[in-house]
């Protein structure tokens, strides 16, 4: 079971994610469903809904496509199914869950004929359709205007494994610089180009500029769904410098070949202007003195000052001793 909070922008933040008051579980099979099925086959299961509330409450169920979240883990997509979720047929989409009781909803998965071998992932998602109205009423009672709502969802994964050759492969497909009010970050484009679920991925990436290493960040990803892509964020600390950054590192996806990263990415003048608009700060100019060299020059000047003061003091002491 997974908990995902969906954010709805309605106008200033006053709300937090609701406790739905019930649980969702894969009926009798563990934390999620795993089906071994051939093309053209139909498999079935059931999801269990368990109330923890003192009142009856409505529940809405839906099938959801599944991708990968930006830092790993499963991301249950909103909106009409467009991929594997179209295979899922739920026995019910709406129900009233009795207080303190449990109920089950059956579902079937119709695997299309001619589908490729490998792992195919969908999910069953449960929500309380009245949660948003409750948040609005609570905000009114508190004399507030609800403008940022968090819609909580519970989800359980449905993994269909179609027999045939398995090709686990994670690929690095480039990088880009993103500027936002939070600052500047480098986004690594990673894509699961194989036909299997990858879990987990570990490694690190070093960011350097003008031959000087600026930082090394760990990459620690959980589940990476097939046919999905993420932009893994690497924040740049402090005030960045325009120009070219170099990325180097190795990722080790479980059960798949290592991924070697060796690429350049540019923080352009246009992006620097956006950074200034978003943050009110000006980045260091391209071609300027790197901040590490500035710090080194300052340290040398301080050391030279202390040395000069020491020599002057010794000279005065020698002159005084000689005059005695």
GROMACS .gro file of C-alpha atoms in nm:
model
  324
    1UNK     CA    1   0.000   0.000   0.000
    2UNK     CA    2   0.120   0.350  -0.078
    3UNK     CA    3   0.002   0.691   0.039
    4UNK     CA    4   0.017   0.973  -0.213
    5UNK     CA    5  -0.094   1.332  -0.154
    6UNK     CA    6  -0.235   1.507  -0.459
    7UNK     CA    7  -0.213   1.886  -0.448
    8UNK     CA    8  -0.494   2.095  -0.589
    9UNK     CA    9  -0.425   2.466  -0.635
   10UNK     CA   10  -0.740   2.654  -0.543
   11UNK     CA   11  -0.610   2.986  -0.450
   12UNK     CA   12  -0.310   3.036  -0.009
   13UNK     CA   13  -0.190   2.741   0.175
   14UNK     CA   14  -0.386   2.648   0.487
   15UNK     CA   15  -0.455   2.274   0.460
   16UNK     CA   16  -0.267   1.952   0.521
   17UNK     CA   17  -0.325   1.601   0.388
   18UNK     CA   18  -0.621   1.419   0.539
   19UNK     CA   19  -0.616   1.092   0.729
   20UNK     CA   20  -0.862   0.900   0.516
   21UNK     CA   21  -0.985   0.689   0.806
   22UNK     CA   22  -0.947   0.360   0.620
   23UNK     CA   23  -0.674   0.131   0.484
   24UNK     CA   24  -0.627  -0.033   0.144
   25UNK     CA   25  -0.458  -0.371   0.109
   26UNK     CA   26  -0.385  -0.634  -0.154
   27UNK     CA   27  -0.630  -0.903  -0.056
   28UNK     CA   28  -0.443  -1.198   0.092
   29UNK     CA   29  -0.129  -1.174  -0.123
   30UNK     CA   30   0.113  -0.936   0.052
   31UNK     CA   31   0.200  -0.571   0.004
   32UNK     CA   32   0.113  -0.570  -0.369
   33UNK     CA   33  -0.017  -0.793  -0.647
   34UNK     CA   34   0.213  -0.995  -0.872
   35UNK     CA   35   0.059  -1.190  -1.159
   36UNK     CA   36   0.244  -1.418  -1.403
   37UNK     CA   37   0.027  -1.408  -1.714
   38UNK     CA   38   0.064  -1.483  -2.082
   39UNK     CA   39  -0.059  -1.248  -2.357
   40UNK     CA   40  -0.436  -1.277  -2.395
   41UNK     CA   41  -0.488  -1.415  -2.042
   42UNK     CA   42  -0.712  -1.275  -1.768
   43UNK     CA   43  -0.611  -1.278  -1.402
   44UNK     CA   44  -0.806  -1.159  -1.101
   45UNK     CA   45  -0.766  -1.038  -0.745
   46UNK     CA   46  -0.935  -0.831  -0.478
   47UNK     CA   47  -0.852  -0.521  -0.279
   48UNK     CA   48  -0.955  -0.499   0.087
   49UNK     CA   49  -1.083  -0.175   0.241
   50UNK     CA   50  -1.066  -0.163   0.622
   51UNK     CA   51  -1.243   0.116   0.809
   52UNK     CA   52  -1.081   0.284   1.111
   53UNK     CA   53  -1.359   0.540   1.139
   54UNK     CA   54  -1.658   0.570   1.370
   55UNK     CA   55  -1.877   0.670   1.078
   56UNK     CA   56  -1.965   0.524   0.742
   57UNK     CA   57  -1.779   0.694   0.461
   58UNK     CA   58  -1.780   0.695   0.082
   59UNK     CA   59  -1.482   0.552  -0.107
   60UNK     CA   60  -1.395   0.598  -0.473
   61UNK     CA   61  -1.178   0.341  -0.651
   62UNK     CA   62  -0.993   0.380  -0.981
   63UNK     CA   63  -0.721   0.212  -1.184
   64UNK     CA   64  -0.409   0.426  -1.228
   65UNK     CA   65  -0.110   0.417  -1.457
   66UNK     CA   66   0.222   0.401  -1.271
   67UNK     CA   67   0.545   0.586  -1.339
   68UNK     CA   68   0.848   0.679  -1.131
   69UNK     CA   69   0.870   0.970  -0.887
   70UNK     CA   70   1.151   1.224  -0.931
   71UNK     CA   71   1.366   1.066  -0.659
   72UNK     CA   72   1.254   0.706  -0.712
   73UNK     CA   73   0.953   0.509  -0.596
   74UNK     CA   74   0.621   0.455  -0.767
   75UNK     CA   75   0.414   0.749  -0.886
   76UNK     CA   76   0.044   0.673  -0.929
   77UNK     CA   77  -0.076   0.897  -1.209
   78UNK     CA   78  -0.398   1.093  -1.211
   79UNK     CA   79  -0.643   1.116  -1.495
   80UNK     CA   80  -0.790   0.860  -1.734
   81UNK     CA   81  -0.580   0.545  -1.785
   82UNK     CA   82  -0.360   0.555  -2.094
   83UNK     CA   83  -0.130   0.255  -2.044
   84UNK     CA   84  -0.141  -0.064  -1.832
   85UNK     CA   85  -0.426   0.070  -1.614
   86UNK     CA   86  -0.656   0.019  -1.914
   87UNK     CA   87  -0.614  -0.356  -1.858
   88UNK     CA   88  -0.770  -0.331  -1.510
   89UNK     CA   89  -1.147  -0.381  -1.471
   90UNK     CA   90  -1.278  -0.296  -1.123
   91UNK     CA   91  -1.589  -0.465  -0.987
   92UNK     CA   92  -1.698  -0.135  -0.823
   93UNK     CA   93  -1.587   0.225  -0.855
   94UNK     CA   94  -1.786   0.370  -0.564
   95UNK     CA   95  -1.907   0.227  -0.233
   96UNK     CA   96  -2.009   0.323   0.119
   97UNK     CA   97  -1.764   0.169   0.368
   98UNK     CA   98  -1.940   0.080   0.697
   99UNK     CA   99  -1.791   0.219   1.018
  100UNK     CA  100  -1.528  -0.011   1.170
  101UNK     CA  101  -1.580  -0.283   0.912
  102UNK     CA  102  -1.402  -0.425   0.608
  103UNK     CA  103  -1.515  -0.494   0.257
  104UNK     CA  104  -1.354  -0.632  -0.058
  105UNK     CA  105  -1.375  -0.525  -0.421
  106UNK     CA  106  -1.283  -0.771  -0.695
  107UNK     CA  107  -1.097  -0.675  -1.009
  108UNK     CA  108  -0.973  -0.843  -1.327
  109UNK     CA  109  -0.667  -0.775  -1.540
  110UNK     CA  110  -0.710  -0.849  -1.912
  111UNK     CA  111  -0.363  -0.887  -2.065
  112UNK     CA  112  -0.371  -0.788  -2.435
  113UNK     CA  113  -0.272  -1.040  -2.698
  114UNK     CA  114   0.067  -0.970  -2.851
  115UNK     CA  115   0.196  -0.772  -2.555
  116UNK     CA  116   0.576  -0.775  -2.516
  117UNK     CA  117   0.751  -0.983  -2.247
  118UNK     CA  118   0.856  -0.821  -1.923
  119UNK     CA  119   0.704  -0.630  -1.633
  120UNK     CA  120   0.389  -0.420  -1.672
  121UNK     CA  121   0.271  -0.203  -1.385
  122UNK     CA  122  -0.059  -0.044  -1.285
  123UNK     CA  123  -0.225   0.042  -0.957
  124UNK     CA  124  -0.559   0.053  -0.777
  125UNK     CA  125  -0.617   0.387  -0.604
  126UNK     CA  126  -0.869   0.469  -0.329
  127UNK     CA  127  -0.984   0.817  -0.225
  128UNK     CA  128  -1.252   0.979  -0.014
  129UNK     CA  129  -1.451   1.194  -0.261
  130UNK     CA  130  -1.580   1.415   0.025
  131UNK     CA  131  -1.235   1.504   0.165
  132UNK     CA  132  -1.204   1.833  -0.023
  133UNK     CA  133  -1.544   1.952   0.097
  134UNK     CA  134  -1.442   1.870   0.457
  135UNK     CA  135  -1.121   2.070   0.420
  136UNK     CA  136  -1.320   2.368   0.294
  137UNK     CA  137  -1.564   2.349   0.586
  138UNK     CA  138  -1.276   2.323   0.838
  139UNK     CA  139  -1.106   2.625   0.682
  140UNK     CA  140  -1.428   2.828   0.703
  141UNK     CA  141  -1.472   2.736   1.070
  142UNK     CA  142  -1.117   2.858   1.132
  143UNK     CA  143  -1.189   3.182   0.948
  144UNK     CA  144  -0.950   3.096   0.666
  145UNK     CA  145  -0.976   3.069   0.291
  146UNK     CA  146  -0.873   2.731   0.155
  147UNK     CA  147  -0.637   2.784  -0.135
  148UNK     CA  148  -0.402   2.488  -0.125
  149UNK     CA  149  -0.568   2.149  -0.078
  150UNK     CA  150  -0.400   1.812  -0.035
  151UNK     CA  151  -0.606   1.521  -0.156
  152UNK     CA  152  -0.482   1.201   0.006
  153UNK     CA  153  -0.487   0.877  -0.190
  154UNK     CA  154  -0.412   0.516  -0.099
  155UNK     CA  155  -0.272   0.289  -0.368
  156UNK     CA  156  -0.166  -0.071  -0.417
  157UNK     CA  157   0.051  -0.183  -0.709
  158UNK     CA  158  -0.053  -0.443  -0.966
  159UNK     CA  159   0.249  -0.602  -1.136
  160UNK     CA  160   0.191  -0.826  -1.439
  161UNK     CA  161   0.491  -1.033  -1.550
  162UNK     CA  162   0.465  -1.161  -1.908
  163UNK     CA  163   0.703  -1.453  -1.978
  164UNK     CA  164   0.991  -1.410  -2.220
  165UNK     CA  165   1.339  -1.254  -2.232
  166UNK     CA  166   1.405  -0.995  -1.962
  167UNK     CA  167   1.630  -0.697  -2.033
  168UNK     CA  168   1.694  -0.473  -1.731
  169UNK     CA  169   1.851  -0.146  -1.845
  170UNK     CA  170   1.870   0.199  -1.692
  171UNK     CA  171   1.999   0.476  -1.919
  172UNK     CA  172   2.141   0.825  -1.864
  173UNK     CA  173   1.999   1.049  -2.136
  174UNK     CA  174   2.150   1.388  -2.064
  175UNK     CA  175   2.114   1.673  -1.820
  176UNK     CA  176   1.981   2.028  -1.803
  177UNK     CA  177   2.002   2.328  -1.573
  178UNK     CA  178   1.676   2.442  -1.410
  179UNK     CA  179   1.634   2.780  -1.236
  180UNK     CA  180   1.350   2.833  -0.989
  181UNK     CA  181   1.271   3.041  -0.677
  182UNK     CA  182   1.443   2.766  -0.477
  183UNK     CA  183   1.768   2.820  -0.667
  184UNK     CA  184   1.954   2.637  -0.943
  185UNK     CA  185   1.969   2.263  -0.986
  186UNK     CA  186   2.101   2.022  -1.244
  187UNK     CA  187   1.845   1.766  -1.355
  188UNK     CA  188   1.972   1.422  -1.461
  189UNK     CA  189   1.749   1.254  -1.717
  190UNK     CA  190   1.728   0.885  -1.631
  191UNK     CA  191   1.507   0.641  -1.820
  192UNK     CA  192   1.421   0.275  -1.770
  193UNK     CA  193   1.475   0.146  -2.124
  194UNK     CA  194   1.454  -0.218  -2.023
  195UNK     CA  195   1.144  -0.431  -1.976
  196UNK     CA  196   1.174  -0.497  -1.603
  197UNK     CA  197   1.119  -0.320  -1.276
  198UNK     CA  198   1.451  -0.192  -1.134
  199UNK     CA  199   1.489  -0.181  -0.756
  200UNK     CA  200   1.700  -0.023  -0.612
  201UNK     CA  201   1.965   0.204  -0.773
  202UNK     CA  202   2.268   0.341  -0.583
  203UNK     CA  203   2.559   0.560  -0.685
  204UNK     CA  204   2.696   0.913  -0.681
  205UNK     CA  205   2.760   1.203  -0.918
  206UNK     CA  206   3.029   1.472  -0.887
  207UNK     CA  207   2.968   1.820  -1.024
  208UNK     CA  208   3.273   2.027  -1.116
  209UNK     CA  209   3.350   2.355  -1.289
  210UNK     CA  210   3.681   2.467  -1.437
  211UNK     CA  211   3.838   2.146  -1.309
  212UNK     CA  212   3.735   2.213  -0.949
  213UNK     CA  213   3.494   1.966  -0.783
  214UNK     CA  214   3.203   2.158  -0.630
  215UNK     CA  215   3.001   1.877  -0.476
  216UNK     CA  216   2.932   1.506  -0.483
  217UNK     CA  217   2.574   1.395  -0.436
  218UNK     CA  218   2.445   1.046  -0.364
  219UNK     CA  219   2.186   0.893  -0.594
  220UNK     CA  220   1.960   0.660  -0.399
  221UNK     CA  221   1.654   0.549  -0.596
  222UNK     CA  222   1.393   0.297  -0.489
  223UNK     CA  223   1.167   0.138  -0.750
  224UNK     CA  224   1.208   0.248  -1.112
  225UNK     CA  225   0.910   0.151  -1.327
  226UNK     CA  226   0.950   0.030  -1.686
  227UNK     CA  227   0.883   0.280  -1.967
  228UNK     CA  228   0.931   0.576  -1.732
  229UNK     CA  229   1.170   0.868  -1.711
  230UNK     CA  230   1.269   1.100  -1.427
  231UNK     CA  231   1.471   1.419  -1.386
  232UNK     CA  232   1.678   1.354  -1.075
  233UNK     CA  233   1.760   1.690  -0.909
  234UNK     CA  234   2.108   1.798  -0.796
  235UNK     CA  235   2.082   2.140  -0.623
  236UNK     CA  236   2.379   2.373  -0.666
  237UNK     CA  237   2.469   2.534  -0.331
  238UNK     CA  238   2.515   2.907  -0.281
  239UNK     CA  239   2.525   3.145  -0.574
  240UNK     CA  240   2.608   2.958  -0.895
  241UNK     CA  241   2.843   3.073  -1.168
  242UNK     CA  242   2.748   3.100  -1.532
  243UNK     CA  243   2.926   2.864  -1.765
  244UNK     CA  244   2.984   2.495  -1.811
  245UNK     CA  245   2.955   2.227  -1.544
  246UNK     CA  246   3.089   1.875  -1.576
  247UNK     CA  247   2.909   1.569  -1.441
  248UNK     CA  248   3.087   1.244  -1.363
  249UNK     CA  249   2.976   0.937  -1.174
  250UNK     CA  250   2.845   0.582  -1.184
  251UNK     CA  251   2.505   0.441  -1.090
  252UNK     CA  252   2.450   0.077  -0.997
  253UNK     CA  253   2.093  -0.038  -1.072
  254UNK     CA  254   2.004  -0.368  -0.909
  255UNK     CA  255   2.025  -0.652  -1.162
  256UNK     CA  256   2.119  -0.419  -1.449
  257UNK     CA  257   2.448  -0.297  -1.603
  258UNK     CA  258   2.616   0.005  -1.441
  259UNK     CA  259   2.530   0.349  -1.576
  260UNK     CA  260   2.830   0.575  -1.640
  261UNK     CA  261   2.775   0.951  -1.637
  262UNK     CA  262   3.027   1.175  -1.815
  263UNK     CA  263   2.865   1.487  -1.955
  264UNK     CA  264   2.876   1.866  -1.970
  265UNK     CA  265   2.585   2.099  -1.905
  266UNK     CA  266   2.570   2.477  -1.954
  267UNK     CA  267   2.427   2.740  -1.720
  268UNK     CA  268   2.359   3.000  -1.988
  269UNK     CA  269   2.322   3.376  -1.964
  270UNK     CA  270   1.951   3.341  -2.034
  271UNK     CA  271   1.911   3.095  -1.747
  272UNK     CA  272   2.116   3.328  -1.527
  273UNK     CA  273   1.870   3.608  -1.603
  274UNK     CA  274   1.582   3.380  -1.505
  275UNK     CA  275   1.766   3.290  -1.184
  276UNK     CA  276   1.790   3.662  -1.102
  277UNK     CA  277   1.419   3.715  -1.171
  278UNK     CA  278   1.318   3.413  -0.962
  279UNK     CA  279   1.548   3.473  -0.662
  280UNK     CA  280   1.650   3.840  -0.669
  281UNK     CA  281   2.016   3.730  -0.666
  282UNK     CA  282   2.272   3.767  -0.941
  283UNK     CA  283   2.486   3.466  -1.032
  284UNK     CA  284   2.859   3.505  -1.077
  285UNK     CA  285   2.948   3.608  -1.430
  286UNK     CA  286   3.089   3.359  -1.674
  287UNK     CA  287   3.464   3.390  -1.705
  288UNK     CA  288   3.487   3.559  -1.364
  289UNK     CA  289   3.718   3.445  -1.091
  290UNK     CA  290   3.588   3.120  -0.942
  291UNK     CA  291   3.476   3.156  -0.583
  292UNK     CA  292   3.737   2.909  -0.459
  293UNK     CA  293   4.014   3.121  -0.610
  294UNK     CA  294   3.863   3.432  -0.449
  295UNK     CA  295   3.866   3.255  -0.113
  296UNK     CA  296   4.225   3.140  -0.170
  297UNK     CA  297   4.339   3.491  -0.267
  298UNK     CA  298   4.171   3.633   0.044
  299UNK     CA  299   4.343   3.374   0.263
  300UNK     CA  300   4.682   3.455   0.107
  301UNK     CA  301   4.629   3.827   0.163
  302UNK     CA  302   4.539   3.762   0.527
  303UNK     CA  303   4.848   3.545   0.571
  304UNK     CA  304   5.066   3.810   0.409
  305UNK     CA  305   4.922   4.072   0.644
  306UNK     CA  306   4.995   3.861   0.950
  307UNK     CA  307   5.348   3.793   0.825
  308UNK     CA  308   5.414   4.162   0.766
  309UNK     CA  309   5.283   4.252   1.113
  310UNK     CA  310   5.503   3.983   1.268
  311UNK     CA  311   5.815   4.108   1.088
  312UNK     CA  312   5.744   4.467   1.189
  313UNK     CA  313   5.706   4.364   1.552
  314UNK     CA  314   6.035   4.171   1.545
  315UNK     CA  315   6.211   4.467   1.382
  316UNK     CA  316   6.088   4.705   1.655
  317UNK     CA  317   6.203   4.463   1.926
  318UNK     CA  318   6.549   4.437   1.768
  319UNK     CA  319   6.581   4.816   1.741
  320UNK     CA  320   6.478   4.857   2.106
  321UNK     CA  321   6.727   4.592   2.221
  322UNK     CA  322   7.006   4.749   2.019
  323UNK     CA  323   6.945   5.093   2.175
  324UNK     CA  324   6.988   4.963   2.530
   0.00000   0.00000   0.00000
